[in-house]
Short mmCIF file of C-alpha atoms in Angstrom, two decimals:
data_model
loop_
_atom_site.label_atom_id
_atom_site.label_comp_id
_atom_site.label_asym_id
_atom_site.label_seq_id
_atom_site.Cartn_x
_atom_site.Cartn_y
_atom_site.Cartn_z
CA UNK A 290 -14.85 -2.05 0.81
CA UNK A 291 -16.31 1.29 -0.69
CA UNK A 292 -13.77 4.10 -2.13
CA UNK A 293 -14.70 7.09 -2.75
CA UNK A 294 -12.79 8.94 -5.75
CA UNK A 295 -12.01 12.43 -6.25
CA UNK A 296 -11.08 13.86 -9.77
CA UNK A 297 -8.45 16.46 -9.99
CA UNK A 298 -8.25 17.47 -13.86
CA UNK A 299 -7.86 20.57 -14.98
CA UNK A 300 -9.52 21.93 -17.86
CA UNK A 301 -13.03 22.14 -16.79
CA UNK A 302 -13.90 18.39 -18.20
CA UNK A 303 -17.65 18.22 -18.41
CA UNK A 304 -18.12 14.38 -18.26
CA UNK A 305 -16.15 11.31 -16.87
CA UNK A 306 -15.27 7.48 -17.62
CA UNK A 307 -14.02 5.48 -15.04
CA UNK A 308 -12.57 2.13 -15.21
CA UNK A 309 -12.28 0.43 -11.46
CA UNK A 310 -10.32 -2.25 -12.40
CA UNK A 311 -12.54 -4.93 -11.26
CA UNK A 312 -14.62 -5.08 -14.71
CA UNK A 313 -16.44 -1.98 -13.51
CA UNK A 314 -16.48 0.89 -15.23
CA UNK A 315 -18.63 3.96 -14.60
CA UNK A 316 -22.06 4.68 -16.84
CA UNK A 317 -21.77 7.37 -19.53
CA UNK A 318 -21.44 11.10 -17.88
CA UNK A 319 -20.83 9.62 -14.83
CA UNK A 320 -19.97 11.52 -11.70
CA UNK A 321 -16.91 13.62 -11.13
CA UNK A 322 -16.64 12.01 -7.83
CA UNK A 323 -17.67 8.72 -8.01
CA UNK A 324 -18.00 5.95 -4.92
CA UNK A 325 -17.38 2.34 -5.82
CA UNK A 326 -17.97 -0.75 -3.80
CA UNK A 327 -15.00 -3.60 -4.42
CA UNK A 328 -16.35 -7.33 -3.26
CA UNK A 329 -13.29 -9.19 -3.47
CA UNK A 330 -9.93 -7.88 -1.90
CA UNK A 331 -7.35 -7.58 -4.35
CA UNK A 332 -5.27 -4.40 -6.41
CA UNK A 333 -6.50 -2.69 -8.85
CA UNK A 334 -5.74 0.06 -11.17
CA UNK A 335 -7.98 2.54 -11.61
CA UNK A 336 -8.65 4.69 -14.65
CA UNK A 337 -10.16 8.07 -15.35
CA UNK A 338 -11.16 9.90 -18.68
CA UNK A 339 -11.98 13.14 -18.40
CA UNK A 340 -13.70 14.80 -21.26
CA UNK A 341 -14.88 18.49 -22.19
CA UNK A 342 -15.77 19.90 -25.77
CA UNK A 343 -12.09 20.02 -27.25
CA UNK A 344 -10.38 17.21 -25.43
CA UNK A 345 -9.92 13.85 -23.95
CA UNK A 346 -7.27 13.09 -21.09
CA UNK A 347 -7.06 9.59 -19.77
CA UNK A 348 -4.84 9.75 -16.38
CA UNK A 349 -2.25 6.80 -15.89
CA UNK A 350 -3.54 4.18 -13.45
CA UNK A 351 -3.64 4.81 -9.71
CA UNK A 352 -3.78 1.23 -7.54
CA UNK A 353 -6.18 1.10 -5.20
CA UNK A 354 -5.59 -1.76 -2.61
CA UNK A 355 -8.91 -3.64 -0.97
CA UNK A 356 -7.56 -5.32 2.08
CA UNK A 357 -8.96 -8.64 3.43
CA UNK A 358 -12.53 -8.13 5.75
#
């Protein structure tokens, strides 16, 4: 299944980290809004980090839910 994300932080962050949840995580300055393929169906929590020059903000986990094929 593919997911696309969308990042809604405020504060004009000018890079992002995210974790999938499935060992995954994004490459450094990755893409505000990211697509990510999950092979195996299963929950996960997903993680964001969203940086600019005077701060970090890590958002709680949101679970994303892969269904069976």
């Amino acid at each position: 299944l593919t997911v696309s994300f969308l990042d809604q932080s405020t504060g004009d962050p000018t890079s992002w980290s995210w974790d999938f949840g499935d060992a995954s995580v994004s490459a450094d300055n990755a893409m505000q809004n990211p697509v990510h393929t999950y092979a195996v169906a299963g929950t996960y929590t997903v993680t964001l980090t969203a940086m600019n020059d005077s701060s970090t903000d890590t958002s709680p986990g949101q679970l994303v839910t892969v269904p069976l094929p």
